[in-house]
mmCIF file of C-alpha atoms in Angstrom:
data_model
loop_
_atom_site.group_PDB
_atom_site.id
_atom_site.type_symbol
_atom_site.label_atom_id
_atom_site.label_comp_id
_atom_site.label_asym_id
_atom_site.label_seq_id
_atom_site.Cartn_x
_atom_site.Cartn_y
_atom_site.Cartn_z
ATOM 1 C CA MET A 1 -14.194 71.910 -9.784
ATOM 2 C CA GLU A 2 -16.684 72.037 -6.958
ATOM 3 C CA TRP A 3 -17.308 68.261 -7.445
ATOM 4 C CA LYS A 4 -13.604 67.454 -7.107
ATOM 5 C CA LYS A 5 -13.248 69.547 -3.967
ATOM 6 C CA LYS A 6 -16.313 67.896 -2.506
ATOM 7 C CA ASP A 7 -15.034 64.343 -3.060
ATOM 8 C CA LEU A 8 -11.367 65.009 -2.309
ATOM 9 C CA PRO A 9 -11.543 63.902 1.376
ATOM 10 C CA LEU A 10 -13.169 60.613 0.321
ATOM 11 C CA LEU A 11 -10.516 60.090 -2.308
ATOM 12 C CA GLU A 12 -7.709 60.827 0.132
ATOM 13 C CA ASP A 13 -9.235 58.429 2.633
ATOM 14 C CA LYS A 14 -9.439 55.727 -0.003
ATOM 15 C CA ILE A 15 -5.816 56.267 -1.006
ATOM 16 C CA LYS A 16 -4.774 56.084 2.641
ATOM 17 C CA ARG A 17 -6.591 52.765 3.114
ATOM 18 C CA LEU A 18 -4.979 51.404 -0.019
ATOM 19 C CA GLU A 19 -1.550 52.437 1.233
ATOM 20 C CA GLN A 20 -2.249 50.699 4.546
ATOM 21 C CA GLU A 21 -3.345 47.562 2.732
ATOM 22 C CA VAL A 22 -0.186 47.613 0.609
ATOM 23 C CA LYS A 23 2.008 48.048 3.684
ATOM 24 C CA PHE A 24 0.151 45.261 5.452
ATOM 25 C CA THR A 25 0.592 42.952 2.445
ATOM 26 C CA GLU A 26 4.298 43.804 2.187
ATOM 27 C CA LYS A 27 4.774 43.200 5.914
ATOM 28 C CA LEU A 28 2.898 39.906 5.692
ATOM 29 C CA LEU A 29 5.078 38.757 2.794
ATOM 30 C CA GLU A 30 8.251 39.638 4.667
ATOM 31 C CA ILE A 31 7.397 37.603 7.753
ATOM 32 C CA LEU A 32 6.367 34.533 5.759
ATOM 33 C CA PRO A 33 9.044 31.831 6.119
ATOM 34 C CA VAL A 34 8.378 30.473 2.605
ATOM 35 C CA PRO A 35 9.606 32.106 -0.625
ATOM 36 C CA VAL A 36 6.981 34.306 -2.331
ATOM 37 C CA PHE A 37 7.256 36.456 -5.471
ATOM 38 C CA TYR A 38 5.005 38.113 -8.028
ATOM 39 C CA GLU A 39 5.711 39.038 -11.636
ATOM 40 C CA ASP A 40 4.008 40.715 -14.595
ATOM 41 C CA THR A 41 2.910 39.072 -17.842
ATOM 42 C CA GLN A 42 6.380 39.612 -19.371
ATOM 43 C CA GLY A 43 7.997 37.720 -16.512
ATOM 44 C CA ARG A 44 9.513 40.761 -14.760
ATOM 45 C CA TYR A 45 9.661 40.456 -10.988
ATOM 46 C CA LEU A 46 7.566 43.145 -9.326
ATOM 47 C CA GLY A 47 8.123 41.998 -5.744
ATOM 48 C CA CYS A 48 9.403 39.224 -3.516
ATOM 49 C CA ASN A 49 10.093 38.521 0.135
ATOM 50 C CA HIS A 50 13.375 37.879 1.964
ATOM 51 C CA ALA A 51 12.825 34.099 1.927
ATOM 52 C CA PHE A 52 12.802 34.119 -1.888
ATOM 53 C CA GLY A 53 15.963 36.224 -2.049
ATOM 54 C CA ASP A 54 17.723 33.983 0.467
ATOM 55 C CA PHE A 55 16.782 30.859 -1.499
ATOM 56 C CA MET A 56 18.000 32.339 -4.789
ATOM 57 C CA GLY A 57 21.078 33.920 -3.181
ATOM 58 C CA LYS A 58 20.149 37.387 -4.506
ATOM 59 C CA ARG A 59 19.448 40.774 -2.984
ATOM 60 C CA GLU A 60 16.058 42.379 -3.609
ATOM 61 C CA ASP A 61 17.564 44.963 -5.980
ATOM 62 C CA GLU A 62 19.134 42.122 -7.974
ATOM 63 C CA ILE A 63 15.678 40.570 -8.490
ATOM 64 C CA LEU A 64 13.148 43.388 -8.932
ATOM 65 C CA ALA A 65 12.509 44.536 -12.524
ATOM 66 C CA ARG A 66 14.528 41.568 -13.757
ATOM 67 C CA THR A 67 13.359 38.242 -15.206
ATOM 68 C CA ILE A 68 14.027 34.589 -14.539
ATOM 69 C CA PHE A 69 16.729 34.716 -17.232
ATOM 70 C CA ASP A 70 18.726 37.068 -14.983
ATOM 71 C CA ILE A 71 18.800 34.824 -11.924
ATOM 72 C CA VAL A 72 19.033 31.205 -13.177
ATOM 73 C CA ASP A 73 20.735 29.400 -16.057
ATOM 74 C CA SER A 74 19.272 29.825 -19.535
ATOM 75 C CA ASN A 75 17.942 26.256 -19.945
ATOM 76 C CA THR A 76 16.069 26.353 -16.642
ATOM 77 C CA ALA A 77 14.863 29.899 -17.315
ATOM 78 C CA GLU A 78 13.535 28.890 -20.726
ATOM 79 C CA THR A 79 11.502 26.057 -19.179
ATOM 80 C CA TYR A 80 10.017 28.254 -16.431
ATOM 81 C CA TYR A 81 9.303 31.156 -18.793
ATOM 82 C CA HIS A 82 7.369 29.051 -21.311
ATOM 83 C CA ARG A 83 5.437 27.397 -18.477
ATOM 84 C CA ASP A 84 4.391 30.824 -17.165
ATOM 85 C CA GLN A 85 3.437 32.055 -20.627
ATOM 86 C CA LYS A 86 1.263 28.998 -21.144
ATOM 87 C CA MET A 87 -0.588 29.800 -17.906
ATOM 88 C CA ILE A 88 -1.155 33.370 -19.082
ATOM 89 C CA GLU A 89 -2.174 32.529 -22.672
ATOM 90 C CA GLU A 90 -4.488 29.657 -21.725
ATOM 91 C CA ARG A 91 -5.866 31.407 -18.619
ATOM 92 C CA ILE A 92 -4.823 28.505 -16.372
ATOM 93 C CA PRO A 93 -5.830 29.738 -12.896
ATOM 94 C CA ASN A 94 -3.468 27.602 -10.780
ATOM 95 C CA LEU A 95 -0.399 25.431 -11.158
ATOM 96 C CA VAL A 96 0.896 22.928 -8.584
ATOM 97 C CA GLU A 97 3.937 20.763 -9.256
ATOM 98 C CA GLU A 98 7.025 19.235 -7.699
ATOM 99 C CA ARG A 99 10.377 20.235 -9.108
ATOM 100 C CA GLN A 100 14.025 20.653 -8.161
ATOM 101 C CA MET A 101 15.560 24.117 -7.824
ATOM 102 C CA LEU A 102 19.125 25.227 -7.302
ATOM 103 C CA HIS A 103 19.517 26.665 -3.796
ATOM 104 C CA SER A 104 21.939 29.427 -2.923
ATOM 105 C CA ASP A 105 24.002 26.800 -1.055
ATOM 106 C CA GLY A 106 24.874 25.230 -4.430
ATOM 107 C CA THR A 107 22.708 22.122 -4.061
ATOM 108 C CA TYR A 108 19.407 21.204 -5.682
ATOM 109 C CA HIS A 109 16.402 21.164 -3.349
ATOM 110 C CA ASP A 110 13.085 19.387 -3.813
ATOM 111 C CA ILE A 111 10.209 21.839 -3.697
ATOM 112 C CA VAL A 112 6.437 21.960 -4.168
ATOM 113 C CA PHE A 113 5.619 24.924 -6.380
ATOM 114 C CA TYR A 114 2.322 26.846 -6.429
ATOM 115 C CA LYS A 115 1.477 29.566 -8.955
ATOM 116 C CA THR A 116 -1.723 31.590 -9.280
ATOM 117 C CA LEU A 117 -2.822 33.796 -12.176
ATOM 118 C CA ILE A 118 -3.671 37.419 -11.240
ATOM 119 C CA LEU A 119 -6.527 38.934 -13.263
ATOM 120 C CA LYS A 120 -7.460 42.587 -13.761
ATOM 121 C CA GLU A 121 -11.011 43.885 -13.436
ATOM 122 C CA ASP A 122 -11.587 43.320 -17.172
ATOM 123 C CA GLY A 123 -10.528 39.667 -16.808
ATOM 124 C CA ASP A 124 -7.155 39.996 -18.572
ATOM 125 C CA PRO A 125 -4.078 38.592 -16.786
ATOM 126 C CA SER A 126 -1.843 41.096 -15.061
ATOM 127 C CA GLY A 127 0.754 38.682 -13.737
ATOM 128 C CA LEU A 128 1.486 35.702 -11.530
ATOM 129 C CA ILE A 129 2.041 35.046 -7.838
ATOM 130 C CA GLY A 130 4.355 32.188 -6.930
ATOM 131 C CA VAL A 131 5.138 30.438 -3.663
ATOM 132 C CA PHE A 132 7.073 27.259 -2.978
ATOM 133 C CA PHE A 133 7.822 24.978 -0.055
ATOM 134 C CA ASP A 134 11.142 23.242 0.443
ATOM 135 C CA ILE A 135 10.409 19.513 0.916
ATOM 136 C CA THR A 136 13.996 18.269 0.694
ATOM 137 C CA ALA A 137 14.006 17.011 4.293
ATOM 138 C CA ARG A 138 10.658 15.280 3.762
ATOM 139 C CA LYS A 139 11.922 13.601 0.588
ATOM 140 C CA LYS A 140 14.998 12.312 2.397
ATOM 141 C CA ALA A 141 12.815 11.001 5.230
ATOM 142 C CA GLU A 142 10.571 9.272 2.693
ATOM 143 C CA GLY A 143 13.629 7.706 1.087
ATOM 144 C CA ARG A 144 14.812 6.368 4.440
ATOM 145 C CA GLU A 145 11.314 5.059 5.129
ATOM 146 C CA ARG A 146 11.249 3.229 1.780
ATOM 147 C CA GLU A 147 14.642 1.729 2.557
ATOM 148 C CA TYR A 148 13.474 0.537 5.981
ATOM 149 C CA LEU A 149 10.285 -0.897 4.475
ATOM 150 C CA GLU A 150 12.290 -2.763 1.828
ATOM 151 C CA ARG A 151 14.540 -4.233 4.511
ATOM 152 C CA LEU A 152 11.537 -5.145 6.660
ATOM 153 C CA GLN A 153 9.871 -6.715 3.625
ATOM 154 C CA LYS A 154 12.916 -8.865 2.911
ATOM 155 C CA LEU A 155 13.100 -9.909 6.566
ATOM 156 C CA THR A 156 9.389 -10.747 6.593
ATOM 157 C CA TYR A 157 9.697 -12.918 3.498
ATOM 158 C CA ALA A 158 12.821 -14.578 4.905
ATOM 159 C CA LEU A 159 10.898 -15.300 8.112
ATOM 160 C CA SER A 160 8.083 -16.804 6.064
ATOM 161 C CA ILE A 161 10.563 -19.036 4.233
ATOM 162 C CA THR A 162 12.183 -20.072 7.530
ATOM 163 C CA GLN A 163 8.810 -20.900 9.086
ATOM 164 C CA GLU A 164 7.845 -22.961 6.063
ATOM 165 C CA ALA A 165 11.129 -24.875 6.187
ATOM 166 C CA GLU A 166 10.607 -25.591 9.909
ATOM 167 C CA ARG A 167 7.063 -26.798 9.224
ATOM 168 C CA LYS A 168 8.366 -29.207 6.589
ATOM 169 C CA ILE A 169 11.013 -30.545 8.973
ATOM 170 C CA ILE A 170 8.434 -31.102 11.743
ATOM 171 C CA ALA A 171 6.040 -32.699 9.240
ATOM 172 C CA MET A 172 8.738 -35.086 8.019
ATOM 173 C CA GLU A 173 9.617 -35.996 11.602
ATOM 174 C CA ILE A 174 5.980 -36.713 12.412
ATOM 175 C CA HIS A 175 5.498 -38.703 9.198
ATOM 176 C CA ASP A 176 8.755 -40.657 9.362
ATOM 177 C CA SER A 177 8.693 -41.523 13.056
ATOM 178 C CA ILE A 178 5.438 -40.934 14.905
ATOM 179 C CA SER A 179 3.085 -41.892 12.078
ATOM 180 C CA GLN A 180 5.080 -44.966 11.138
ATOM 181 C CA ASN A 181 5.319 -46.097 14.765
ATOM 182 C CA LEU A 182 1.572 -45.642 15.207
ATOM 183 C CA ALA A 183 0.871 -47.569 11.994
ATOM 184 C CA LEU A 184 3.239 -50.359 13.038
ATOM 185 C CA SER A 185 1.698 -50.559 16.512
ATOM 186 C CA LYS A 186 -1.775 -50.717 14.981
ATOM 187 C CA LEU A 187 -0.712 -53.545 12.664
ATOM 188 C CA ARG A 188 0.848 -55.572 15.489
ATOM 189 C CA LEU A 189 -2.225 -55.161 17.678
ATOM 190 C CA GLN A 190 -4.441 -56.302 14.817
ATOM 191 C CA MET A 191 -2.248 -59.391 14.380
ATOM 192 C CA LEU A 192 -2.349 -59.979 18.129
ATOM 193 C CA GLU A 193 -6.130 -59.616 18.147
ATOM 194 C CA GLU A 194 -6.430 -62.406 15.561
ATOM 195 C CA SER A 195 -4.481 -64.789 17.782
ATOM 196 C CA VAL A 196 -6.456 -64.020 20.940
ATOM 197 C CA GLU A 197 -9.494 -66.154 21.739
ATOM 198 C CA SER A 198 -10.882 -64.221 24.711
ATOM 199 C CA PRO A 199 -13.800 -61.999 23.567
ATOM 200 C CA PHE A 200 -12.964 -59.521 26.303
ATOM 201 C CA LEU A 201 -9.333 -59.167 25.176
ATOM 202 C CA LYS A 202 -10.430 -58.937 21.526
ATOM 203 C CA ASP A 203 -12.774 -56.085 22.413
ATOM 204 C CA GLU A 204 -10.088 -54.256 24.387
ATOM 205 C CA LEU A 205 -7.567 -54.688 21.605
ATOM 206 C CA ASN A 206 -10.102 -53.360 19.096
ATOM 207 C CA LYS A 207 -10.617 -50.291 21.281
ATOM 208 C CA VAL A 208 -6.870 -49.671 21.321
ATOM 209 C CA VAL A 209 -6.699 -50.143 17.531
ATOM 210 C CA ARG A 210 -9.505 -47.622 17.042
ATOM 211 C CA THR A 211 -7.714 -45.158 19.297
ATOM 212 C CA LEU A 212 -4.515 -45.602 17.305
ATOM 213 C CA ASP A 213 -6.481 -45.187 14.103
ATOM 214 C CA GLU A 214 -7.907 -41.857 15.325
ATOM 215 C CA SER A 215 -4.411 -40.736 16.303
ATOM 216 C CA LEU A 216 -3.134 -41.673 12.858
ATOM 217 C CA GLN A 217 -5.871 -39.631 11.194
ATOM 218 C CA ARG A 218 -5.079 -36.597 13.337
ATOM 219 C CA THR A 219 -1.371 -37.047 12.712
ATOM 220 C CA ARG A 220 -1.911 -37.182 8.944
ATOM 221 C CA SER A 221 -4.026 -34.048 9.184
ATOM 222 C CA GLN A 222 -1.248 -32.293 11.112
ATOM 223 C CA VAL A 223 1.317 -33.451 8.561
ATOM 224 C CA PHE A 224 -0.831 -31.966 5.800
ATOM 225 C CA ASP A 225 -1.247 -28.674 7.655
ATOM 226 C CA LEU A 226 2.444 -28.379 8.467
ATOM 227 C CA GLY A 227 4.205 -29.712 5.417
ATOM 228 C CA LEU A 228 1.608 -29.431 2.658
ATOM 229 C CA PRO A 229 2.958 -32.554 0.881
ATOM 230 C CA ILE A 230 0.160 -32.422 -1.710
ATOM 231 C CA LEU A 231 1.130 -28.866 -2.668
ATOM 232 C CA TYR A 232 4.788 -29.742 -3.147
ATOM 233 C CA GLN A 233 4.040 -32.961 -5.019
ATOM 234 C CA PHE A 234 1.019 -32.014 -7.138
ATOM 235 C CA GLY A 235 0.846 -28.216 -7.150
ATOM 236 C CA LEU A 236 -1.196 -25.392 -5.663
ATOM 237 C CA ASP A 237 -4.358 -26.027 -7.693
ATOM 238 C CA HIS A 238 -4.567 -29.657 -6.539
ATOM 239 C CA ALA A 239 -3.841 -28.697 -2.913
ATOM 240 C CA ILE A 240 -6.710 -26.190 -2.954
ATOM 241 C CA ARG A 241 -9.082 -28.775 -4.388
ATOM 242 C CA CYS A 242 -8.122 -31.125 -1.535
ATOM 243 C CA LEU A 243 -8.707 -28.282 0.926
ATOM 244 C CA LYS A 244 -12.101 -27.661 -0.690
ATOM 245 C CA GLU A 245 -13.103 -31.295 -0.118
ATOM 246 C CA ASN A 246 -11.782 -31.219 3.432
ATOM 247 C CA LEU A 247 -13.791 -28.117 4.344
ATOM 248 C CA LEU A 248 -16.939 -29.620 2.869
ATOM 249 C CA GLU A 249 -16.461 -32.868 4.796
ATOM 250 C CA LYS A 250 -15.537 -31.247 8.133
ATOM 251 C CA TYR A 251 -17.594 -28.052 8.189
ATOM 252 C CA GLY A 252 -20.151 -28.367 5.418
ATOM 253 C CA LEU A 253 -18.731 -25.367 3.519
ATOM 254 C CA ASN A 254 -19.263 -25.679 -0.213
ATOM 255 C CA VAL A 255 -16.544 -23.747 -2.067
ATOM 256 C CA ALA A 256 -17.032 -22.935 -5.741
ATOM 257 C CA PHE A 257 -13.439 -22.867 -6.999
ATOM 258 C CA ARG A 258 -12.336 -21.305 -10.297
ATOM 259 C CA SER A 259 -8.742 -20.928 -11.443
ATOM 260 C CA THR A 260 -6.566 -20.153 -14.430
ATOM 261 C CA PRO A 261 -2.955 -21.342 -14.868
ATOM 262 C CA LEU A 262 -0.424 -19.470 -12.759
ATOM 263 C CA PRO A 263 3.155 -18.751 -13.875
ATOM 264 C CA ASP A 264 5.355 -21.864 -13.700
ATOM 265 C CA ASN A 265 8.224 -20.047 -11.991
ATOM 266 C CA LEU A 266 6.440 -19.165 -8.727
ATOM 267 C CA SER A 267 8.476 -20.293 -5.719
ATOM 268 C CA ASP A 268 7.167 -23.091 -3.487
ATOM 269 C CA ASN A 269 7.475 -20.796 -0.469
ATOM 270 C CA PHE A 270 5.128 -18.259 -2.037
ATOM 271 C CA LYS A 271 2.675 -20.992 -3.066
ATOM 272 C CA ALA A 272 2.644 -22.264 0.511
ATOM 273 C CA PHE A 273 2.049 -18.761 1.876
ATOM 274 C CA LEU A 274 -0.742 -18.185 -0.637
ATOM 275 C CA PHE A 275 -2.348 -21.529 0.235
ATOM 276 C CA ARG A 276 -2.287 -20.771 3.959
ATOM 277 C CA SER A 277 -3.738 -17.294 3.351
ATOM 278 C CA ILE A 278 -6.587 -18.738 1.276
ATOM 279 C CA ARG A 279 -7.291 -21.351 3.926
ATOM 280 C CA GLU A 280 -7.411 -18.638 6.612
ATOM 281 C CA LEU A 281 -9.915 -16.633 4.579
ATOM 282 C CA LEU A 282 -12.115 -19.704 4.062
ATOM 283 C CA MET A 283 -11.910 -20.521 7.770
ATOM 284 C CA ASN A 284 -13.062 -16.947 8.449
ATOM 285 C CA VAL A 285 -16.123 -17.690 6.319
ATOM 286 C CA ILE A 286 -16.820 -20.772 8.424
ATOM 287 C CA LYS A 287 -16.319 -18.954 11.743
ATOM 288 C CA HIS A 288 -17.982 -15.610 11.080
ATOM 289 C CA ALA A 289 -20.050 -15.433 7.871
ATOM 290 C CA ARG A 290 -22.790 -17.891 8.917
ATOM 291 C CA THR A 291 -23.142 -19.288 5.436
ATOM 292 C CA LYS A 292 -22.400 -22.641 3.822
ATOM 293 C CA GLU A 293 -21.443 -21.184 0.443
ATOM 294 C CA ALA A 294 -18.250 -19.449 -0.653
ATOM 295 C CA GLU A 295 -16.471 -18.675 -3.918
ATOM 296 C CA LEU A 296 -12.744 -18.791 -4.596
ATOM 297 C CA LEU A 297 -10.971 -17.376 -7.644
ATOM 298 C CA LEU A 298 -7.261 -17.904 -8.273
ATOM 299 C CA THR A 299 -5.785 -16.318 -11.370
ATOM 300 C CA SER A 300 -2.950 -14.334 -12.919
ATOM 301 C CA GLN A 301 -3.678 -11.067 -14.695
ATOM 302 C CA SER A 302 -1.767 -7.930 -15.680
ATOM 303 C CA GLY A 303 1.429 -9.177 -14.048
ATOM 304 C CA GLU A 304 -0.263 -9.909 -10.727
ATOM 305 C CA ILE A 305 -1.445 -12.961 -8.818
ATOM 306 C CA LEU A 306 -5.025 -12.609 -7.598
ATOM 307 C CA ALA A 307 -6.758 -14.761 -4.984
ATOM 308 C CA GLU A 308 -10.350 -13.734 -4.274
ATOM 309 C CA VAL A 309 -12.613 -15.228 -1.615
ATOM 310 C CA SER A 310 -16.235 -14.087 -1.445
ATOM 311 C CA ASP A 311 -19.390 -15.047 0.421
ATOM 312 C CA ARG A 312 -22.939 -13.812 0.878
ATOM 313 C CA GLY A 313 -22.913 -14.080 4.641
ATOM 314 C CA LEU A 314 -23.206 -11.604 7.484
ATOM 315 C CA GLY A 315 -20.525 -9.178 6.336
ATOM 316 C CA PHE A 316 -19.102 -6.489 8.629
ATOM 317 C CA ALA A 317 -18.332 -2.770 8.805
ATOM 318 C CA LEU A 318 -15.051 -1.955 7.095
ATOM 319 C CA ASP A 319 -14.090 0.433 9.908
ATOM 320 C CA ASP A 320 -13.796 -2.604 12.186
ATOM 321 C CA LEU A 321 -10.874 -3.887 10.140
ATOM 322 C CA ASP A 322 -8.596 -1.153 11.530
ATOM 323 C CA ILE A 323 -9.577 -1.977 15.130
ATOM 324 C CA PRO A 324 -8.316 -5.554 15.618
ATOM 325 C CA HIS A 325 -9.751 -6.033 19.113
ATOM 326 C CA LEU A 326 -13.373 -5.592 17.983
ATOM 327 C CA SER A 327 -13.803 -9.179 16.833
ATOM 328 C CA GLY A 328 -11.924 -12.308 15.936
ATOM 329 C CA ASN A 329 -12.717 -11.681 12.295
ATOM 330 C CA SER A 330 -11.168 -8.214 12.212
ATOM 331 C CA CYS A 331 -8.161 -9.412 14.185
ATOM 332 C CA GLY A 332 -7.397 -12.200 11.711
ATOM 333 C CA LEU A 333 -7.864 -9.971 8.669
ATOM 334 C CA PHE A 334 -5.856 -7.147 10.248
ATOM 335 C CA SER A 335 -2.917 -9.515 10.844
ATOM 336 C CA LEU A 336 -3.188 -11.044 7.373
ATOM 337 C CA ARG A 337 -3.329 -7.631 5.707
ATOM 338 C CA THR A 338 -0.242 -6.510 7.626
ATOM 339 C CA MET A 339 1.696 -9.635 6.649
ATOM 340 C CA ILE A 340 0.696 -9.362 2.991
ATOM 341 C CA SER A 341 1.634 -5.687 2.902
ATOM 342 C CA LEU A 342 5.065 -6.411 4.375
ATOM 343 C CA MET A 343 5.593 -9.035 1.666
ATOM 344 C CA GLY A 344 4.907 -6.498 -1.074
ATOM 345 C CA GLY A 345 1.295 -7.395 -1.830
ATOM 346 C CA ARG A 346 -1.996 -5.809 -0.892
ATOM 347 C CA MET A 347 -5.357 -6.907 0.451
ATOM 348 C CA GLU A 348 -8.629 -5.354 -0.696
ATOM 349 C CA VAL A 349 -11.758 -5.848 1.406
ATOM 350 C CA LEU A 350 -15.340 -5.203 0.278
ATOM 351 C CA SER A 351 -17.989 -5.814 2.918
ATOM 352 C CA MET A 352 -21.169 -4.438 4.439
ATOM 353 C CA PRO A 353 -23.257 -5.768 7.319
ATOM 354 C CA GLY A 354 -25.778 -8.209 5.852
ATOM 355 C CA LYS A 355 -24.299 -7.919 2.334
ATOM 356 C CA GLY A 356 -21.508 -10.480 2.421
ATOM 357 C CA THR A 357 -17.753 -10.076 2.022
ATOM 358 C CA THR A 358 -15.232 -10.147 -0.811
ATOM 359 C CA ILE A 359 -11.511 -10.211 -0.041
ATOM 360 C CA ARG A 360 -8.824 -9.981 -2.701
ATOM 361 C CA LEU A 361 -5.172 -10.845 -2.161
ATOM 362 C CA ILE A 362 -2.972 -9.307 -4.856
ATOM 363 C CA PHE A 363 0.741 -9.963 -5.370
ATOM 364 C CA PRO A 364 3.248 -8.918 -8.066
ATOM 365 C CA GLN A 365 4.046 -12.217 -9.758
ATOM 366 C CA ASP A 366 7.628 -11.325 -10.797
ATOM 367 C CA ALA A 367 8.583 -10.634 -7.188
ATOM 368 C CA PHE A 368 7.818 -14.212 -6.145
ATOM 369 C CA SER A 369 9.529 -16.146 -8.881
ATOM 370 C CA GLU A 370 12.064 -18.811 -7.955
ATOM 371 C CA LYS A 371 14.899 -16.518 -9.096
ATOM 372 C CA SER A 372 13.857 -13.410 -7.195
ATOM 373 C CA GLY A 373 14.515 -14.760 -3.699
ATOM 374 C CA TYR A 374 12.344 -12.070 -2.135
ATOM 375 C CA PRO A 375 9.635 -9.646 -3.263
ATOM 376 C CA GLU A 376 10.672 -6.310 -4.675
ATOM 377 C CA ARG A 377 8.958 -3.332 -3.087
ATOM 378 C CA GLY A 378 6.900 -1.037 -5.271
ATOM 379 C CA ARG A 379 5.706 -3.565 -7.855
ATOM 380 C CA THR A 380 2.139 -3.197 -6.689
ATOM 381 C CA GLN A 381 2.000 0.531 -6.534
#
């Protein structure tokens, strides 16, 4: 008895602190703007805050000492109850998931749900604490964003098609008028040179013929760049092999090219875009990598088109790719990545200073078939 009297003040002090802690916790729960509740191992609600009651459309006395079966429909209650029991039986410490819940306004809201297992001192579960965040507005915003991105993607692809059509028209105009007139003028001057006896005039005419010949070569090169006649006539694989020879002749870049057959139904517009993207990547090797060797892989795998360009040159820091003004290399890749992303594909970059660079362009092949008309968003996710 003397021991109890001796320790009574300490015990009273401890009880008082516990009461203060409980009041503080209850006050904290009440001011939280998100719904919070806690329940025992049988699923009976032991406490909740006003936000939870408002969401469920129930008063506190209609929730406490009751179960989920008393406040929602039986099918939903059954699902939640078994989920909670699984946490308790298997000692799952935390649960995080997205779900839809019926709000007191009569509509279903998207929420992120968090549950935590409460353990007693002996390690046995004593109940659960739950809290959830209403993300309905965020979900709607994400839906609008997806819609805008899909529209932007379609517009981007339509712009690409329009640009390609304009290039073909300009190429045909150059080929059918300018190139033919230059070729005809060259032929007439050559005929005139044969009929002229003056060595001086012959030499001058030869100079003009050589100038016309250089102009013809440049014009043919421009026609190839604009209209890609080889691609449309002989296919993407042949056009890349011609590009490979051209880069070796002009810049000394030796490209090791490997390919596997691509789907037959890819649209010409997509093939042209892919060709121009590959050429840009190879030109980046010439301009920035300081190497004369590169590798190119073009293949179809797992429903995707893959174009991979790699080199063992200077490389660069990947952080530079997100800062387009740092160098011409990052600027070009930044623009290409943006364009590819808007068209529904993705670009993967692997690089380190002094370790070379590998760049992969990946597209969903079904989105660029001749029937699709435009890429469908989400195929690459």
